[in-house]
């Protein structure tokens, strides 16, 4: 595993790659109320190849607010290293001014005030404008558009159309290739149907049929751009069958398959590739480790953990790109090739400030078309919020607190569990809570809200298992995501401890008494990976609760005590 010292040395050595790659001038321009589309697109082009990259959009067709985490802890040798920096530490590392457009886009500090100043981000018609502008500047024959996955899930329209809305949008963008994770929760048959018919490549070198060990999807595709041959190797989330319901794709096996990646790289080089790209849904820390072990990768386009970084991270001769989530950013990499090798790379993380970018008319029309059958439902106002409602954070988010409160109330539970998903928009105080906002945080294909009996020891086992998934010191054993959210119970966690000994001090908040190992508690939760889970869809549970309270107010959550960070 790369050491902290090696990482810092590698970052320093890569300074030529990262200088000027942040948002820099945008912050000053926006602060002076003159941020323009030209500011966002401004770039000193390099070479003859441009790669444009988006990831983890989670089916968000429209501009939205999305607050980045204020807690994103790293463990082991990545402790205190990007992307495990937030707020002031993040701004210091990347030289970002507080209160700037950069700060609003990339950190959580002063989010409410900055959101009012800078507005929403993302929107597929704005993304289309940026992509179209770069293609017009460079020429279609020099531009490769790639998607890092988690694009077909996360909205009501994607759920109702079984991802067809996003497939249509991606086709309109003229996407070249993508990989998957949440895509697989539409089931093997639906995913294969799309992969076999879409005008873009669906790549995954690490998925095998479990009977014959044959590849399920194309592993690699070669592209010619700007006179160079580019090999794109696809990598799906290795732990999909653990993180999501295995019964939805029962005949597939996943895994990192490091040796197979090396084989793909070697074959690509032998076939004449000047640029080798791993289009990866591993998660950033997994990809950082992999970059130090697989030889010959020029670029890893990393996804899954939703990290957004305005500079490239270099490990050996490989650069890692983290492009954020929810359509907030489009990454641009210009690559100069000499003697069939990468000679230089120039990078910019382009922020998609919706108010500064002219919507692409054709994409606006397409988005309106795919949303039209659901427009009335999406706009239905259920209540409003007096609190900032957000998703991200290692241990809690206020939108998750709302979901937990809803389950406590509507399912008559003593303790509730809600998954630490990193997707779903942010609402600022005064915003309406619409059906769209609720389903943006809950729209999955296994939404049933169960009500079961669990012993204290079973609850602890759940917490220990999730904690190890996040805080295992070896990235290859991490799965991404955040800690399961709790309602009705508090606990302490020491993230430095080994598996089975991180969780202590479990307390029933209703009675103030310690959770007893052998005692049975009524527990509610959702997103169970078990087949035939019974219960109402979680969105109905949340909507019923919001309708009853009318105005949502979330009190500060201090039920989780964290040490070892």
GROMACS .gro file of N, CA and C in nm, residues 29-102:
model
  222
   29UNK      N    1  -1.478   3.539  -0.964
   29UNK     CA    2  -1.580   3.590  -1.056
   29UNK      C    3  -1.719   3.582  -0.995
   30UNK      N    4  -1.750   3.468  -0.934
   30UNK     CA    5  -1.883   3.451  -0.877
   30UNK      C    6  -1.905   3.543  -0.759
   31UNK      N    7  -1.800   3.563  -0.679
   31UNK     CA    8  -1.813   3.652  -0.563
   31UNK      C    9  -1.847   3.793  -0.608
   32UNK      N   10  -1.804   3.827  -0.728
   32UNK     CA   11  -1.833   3.960  -0.782
   32UNK      C   12  -1.958   3.959  -0.870
   33UNK      N   13  -2.035   3.849  -0.860
   33UNK     CA   14  -2.162   3.836  -0.932
   33UNK      C   15  -2.145   3.845  -1.083
   34UNK      N   16  -2.034   3.789  -1.134
   34UNK     CA   17  -2.015   3.790  -1.278
   34UNK      C   18  -1.965   3.655  -1.331
   35UNK      N   19  -1.997   3.550  -1.260
   35UNK     CA   20  -1.963   3.417  -1.308
   35UNK      C   21  -2.038   3.388  -1.437
   36UNK      N   22  -1.967   3.345  -1.538
   36UNK     CA   23  -2.028   3.321  -1.668
   36UNK      C   24  -1.995   3.180  -1.718
   37UNK      N   25  -2.067   3.141  -1.820
   37UNK     CA   26  -2.039   3.013  -1.885
   37UNK      C   27  -1.897   3.011  -1.939
   38UNK      N   28  -1.851   3.125  -1.989
   38UNK     CA   29  -1.714   3.133  -2.042
   38UNK      C   30  -1.611   3.108  -1.933
   39UNK      N   31  -1.638   3.156  -1.811
   39UNK     CA   32  -1.547   3.131  -1.699
   39UNK      C   33  -1.535   2.981  -1.673
   40UNK      N   34  -1.648   2.915  -1.674
   40UNK     CA   35  -1.650   2.771  -1.644
   40UNK      C   36  -1.576   2.693  -1.752
   41UNK      N   37  -1.590   2.734  -1.876
   41UNK     CA   38  -1.530   2.662  -1.988
   41UNK      C   39  -1.384   2.700  -2.014
   42UNK      N   40  -1.339   2.813  -1.958
   42UNK     CA   41  -1.205   2.863  -1.990
   42UNK      C   42  -1.099   2.758  -1.960
   43UNK      N   43  -1.014   2.733  -2.061
   43UNK     CA   44  -0.917   2.624  -2.048
   43UNK      C   45  -0.809   2.643  -2.154
   44UNK      N   46  -0.687   2.617  -2.118
   44UNK     CA   47  -0.575   2.623  -2.211
   44UNK      C   48  -0.557   2.484  -2.271
   45UNK      N   49  -0.601   2.462  -2.392
   45UNK     CA   50  -0.602   2.325  -2.446
   45UNK      C   51  -0.461   2.269  -2.464
   46UNK      N   52  -0.456   2.136  -2.464
   46UNK     CA   53  -0.329   2.065  -2.475
   46UNK      C   54  -0.348   1.943  -2.564
   47UNK      N   55  -0.251   1.916  -2.648
   47UNK     CA   56  -0.250   1.794  -2.725
   47UNK      C   57  -0.367   1.780  -2.820
   48UNK      N   58  -0.397   1.656  -2.855
   48UNK     CA   59  -0.502   1.629  -2.954
   48UNK      C   60  -0.614   1.540  -2.901
   49UNK      N   61  -0.611   1.509  -2.770
   49UNK     CA   62  -0.712   1.421  -2.711
   49UNK      C   63  -0.776   1.489  -2.591
   50UNK      N   64  -0.909   1.487  -2.585
   50UNK     CA   65  -0.982   1.536  -2.467
   50UNK      C   66  -1.074   1.426  -2.418
   51UNK      N   67  -1.065   1.398  -2.288
   51UNK     CA   68  -1.159   1.306  -2.223
   51UNK      C   69  -1.251   1.389  -2.134
   52UNK      N   70  -1.380   1.376  -2.151
   52UNK     CA   71  -1.480   1.436  -2.063
   52UNK      C   72  -1.540   1.325  -1.978
   53UNK      N   73  -1.559   1.357  -1.851
   53UNK     CA   74  -1.596   1.251  -1.756
   53UNK      C   75  -1.699   1.299  -1.657
   54UNK      N   76  -1.807   1.222  -1.644
   54UNK     CA   77  -1.909   1.244  -1.540
   54UNK      C   78  -1.931   1.111  -1.469
   55UNK      N   79  -1.983   1.118  -1.347
   55UNK     CA   80  -2.007   0.995  -1.270
   55UNK      C   81  -2.106   1.021  -1.159
   56UNK      N   82  -2.169   0.914  -1.113
   56UNK     CA   83  -2.255   0.919  -0.995
   56UNK      C   84  -2.362   1.028  -1.004
   57UNK      N   85  -2.420   1.044  -1.121
   57UNK     CA   86  -2.526   1.146  -1.135
   57UNK      C   87  -2.655   1.103  -1.067
   58UNK      N   88  -2.672   0.975  -1.042
   58UNK     CA   89  -2.790   0.922  -0.974
   58UNK      C   90  -2.920   0.974  -1.034
   59UNK      N   91  -2.921   0.973  -1.167
   59UNK     CA   92  -3.044   0.999  -1.243
   59UNK      C   93  -3.102   1.138  -1.220
   60UNK      N   94  -3.018   1.232  -1.181
   60UNK     CA   95  -3.066   1.368  -1.157
   60UNK      C   96  -3.067   1.446  -1.288
   61UNK      N   97  -3.185   1.466  -1.340
   61UNK     CA   98  -3.202   1.537  -1.466
   61UNK      C   99  -3.203   1.687  -1.448
   62UNK      N  100  -3.243   1.734  -1.331
   62UNK     CA  101  -3.264   1.876  -1.305
   62UNK      C  102  -3.158   1.932  -1.211
   63UNK      N  103  -3.133   2.063  -1.216
   63UNK     CA  104  -3.041   2.123  -1.119
   63UNK      C  105  -3.091   2.101  -0.976
   64UNK      N  106  -2.998   2.093  -0.883
   64UNK     CA  107  -3.034   2.068  -0.744
   64UNK      C  108  -2.926   2.123  -0.653
   65UNK      N  109  -2.957   2.127  -0.523
   65UNK     CA  110  -2.854   2.151  -0.423
   65UNK      C  111  -2.801   2.016  -0.376
   66UNK      N  112  -2.671   2.009  -0.355
   66UNK     CA  113  -2.611   1.890  -0.295
   66UNK      C  114  -2.493   1.934  -0.210
   67UNK      N  115  -2.509   1.918  -0.079
   67UNK     CA  116  -2.406   1.958   0.017
   67UNK      C  117  -2.302   1.847   0.029
   68UNK      N  118  -2.176   1.884   0.016
   68UNK     CA  119  -2.067   1.789   0.035
   68UNK      C  120  -2.052   1.758   0.185
   69UNK      N  121  -1.985   1.649   0.221
   69UNK     CA  122  -1.977   1.609   0.362
   69UNK      C  123  -1.889   1.702   0.445
   70UNK      N  124  -1.925   1.715   0.572
   70UNK     CA  125  -1.838   1.783   0.669
   70UNK      C  126  -1.757   1.682   0.748
   71UNK      N  127  -1.791   1.554   0.737
   71UNK     CA  128  -1.715   1.446   0.800
   71UNK      C  129  -1.693   1.337   0.695
   72UNK      N  130  -1.566   1.310   0.664
   72UNK     CA  131  -1.532   1.207   0.565
   72UNK      C  132  -1.397   1.147   0.606
   73UNK      N  133  -1.400   1.058   0.704
   73UNK     CA  134  -1.278   1.013   0.770
   73UNK      C  135  -1.205   0.906   0.689
   74UNK      N  136  -1.075   0.915   0.689
   74UNK     CA  137  -0.991   0.812   0.633
   74UNK      C  138  -0.921   0.736   0.744
   75UNK      N  139  -0.885   0.612   0.717
   75UNK     CA  140  -0.818   0.529   0.817
   75UNK      C  141  -0.690   0.472   0.757
   76UNK      N  142  -0.603   0.425   0.846
   76UNK     CA  143  -0.479   0.366   0.801
   76UNK      C  144  -0.391   0.468   0.733
   77UNK      N  145  -0.330   0.428   0.622
   77UNK     CA  146  -0.233   0.513   0.555
   77UNK      C  147  -0.296   0.626   0.475
   78UNK      N  148  -0.427   0.628   0.462
   78UNK     CA  149  -0.492   0.738   0.389
   78UNK      C  150  -0.554   0.840   0.484
   79UNK      N  151  -0.533   0.824   0.613
   79UNK     CA  152  -0.585   0.919   0.710
   79UNK      C  153  -0.528   1.058   0.682
   80UNK      N  154  -0.616   1.157   0.673
   80UNK     CA  155  -0.573   1.293   0.650
   80UNK      C  156  -0.529   1.324   0.508
   81UNK      N  157  -0.557   1.233   0.415
   81UNK     CA  158  -0.521   1.253   0.275
   81UNK      C  159  -0.648   1.271   0.192
   82UNK      N  160  -0.640   1.344   0.080
   82UNK     CA  161  -0.758   1.353  -0.006
   82UNK      C  162  -0.803   1.215  -0.050
   83UNK      N  163  -0.932   1.187  -0.053
   83UNK     CA  164  -1.044   1.279  -0.035
   83UNK      C  165  -1.092   1.294   0.109
   84UNK      N  166  -1.013   1.247   0.205
   84UNK     CA  167  -1.056   1.249   0.345
   84UNK      C  168  -1.018   1.380   0.413
   85UNK      N  169  -1.051   1.488   0.345
   85UNK     CA  170  -1.036   1.623   0.397
   85UNK      C  171  -1.168   1.695   0.372
   86UNK      N  172  -1.211   1.774   0.467
   86UNK     CA  173  -1.336   1.848   0.450
   86UNK      C  174  -1.318   1.992   0.495
   87UNK      N  175  -1.405   2.077   0.445
   87UNK     CA  176  -1.415   2.216   0.487
   87UNK      C  177  -1.279   2.286   0.489
   88UNK      N  178  -1.236   2.341   0.604
   88UNK     CA  179  -1.114   2.423   0.608
   88UNK      C  180  -0.991   2.345   0.563
   89UNK      N  181  -0.982   2.217   0.602
   89UNK     CA  182  -0.867   2.137   0.561
   89UNK      C  183  -0.866   2.115   0.410
   90UNK      N  184  -0.983   2.091   0.354
   90UNK     CA  185  -0.994   2.075   0.209
   90UNK      C  186  -0.955   2.204   0.138
   91UNK      N  187  -1.008   2.316   0.186
   91UNK     CA  188  -0.978   2.445   0.122
   91UNK      C  189  -0.829   2.477   0.132
   92UNK      N  190  -0.770   2.446   0.245
   92UNK     CA  191  -0.627   2.472   0.262
   92UNK      C  192  -0.544   2.388   0.165
   93UNK      N  193  -0.579   2.261   0.154
   93UNK     CA  194  -0.501   2.170   0.068
   93UNK      C  195  -0.508   2.214  -0.078
   94UNK      N  196  -0.628   2.251  -0.124
   94UNK     CA  197  -0.646   2.286  -0.264
   94UNK      C  198  -0.643   2.437  -0.288
   95UNK      N  199  -0.608   2.514  -0.184
   95UNK     CA  200  -0.593   2.660  -0.196
   95UNK      C  201  -0.722   2.726  -0.247
   96UNK      N  202  -0.828   2.701  -0.175
   96UNK     CA  203  -0.961   2.754  -0.208
   96UNK      C  204  -1.001   2.858  -0.105
   97UNK      N  205  -1.052   2.971  -0.150
   97UNK     CA  206  -1.093   3.078  -0.060
   97UNK      C  207  -1.228   3.048   0.002
   98UNK      N  208  -1.241   3.072   0.132
   98UNK     CA  209  -1.370   3.056   0.199
   98UNK      C  210  -1.472   3.150   0.136
   99UNK      N  211  -1.595   3.102   0.121
   99UNK     CA  212  -1.702   3.184   0.066
   99UNK      C  213  -1.704   3.194  -0.085
  100UNK      N  214  -1.607   3.133  -0.151
  100UNK     CA  215  -1.599   3.141  -0.297
  100UNK      C  216  -1.691   3.038  -0.362
  101UNK      N  217  -1.703   3.049  -0.493
  101UNK     CA  218  -1.779   2.948  -0.567
  101UNK      C  219  -1.718   2.811  -0.550
  102UNK      N  220  -1.584   2.808  -0.547
  102UNK     CA  221  -1.513   2.682  -0.524
  102UNK      C  222  -1.556   2.620  -0.391
   0.00000   0.00000   0.00000
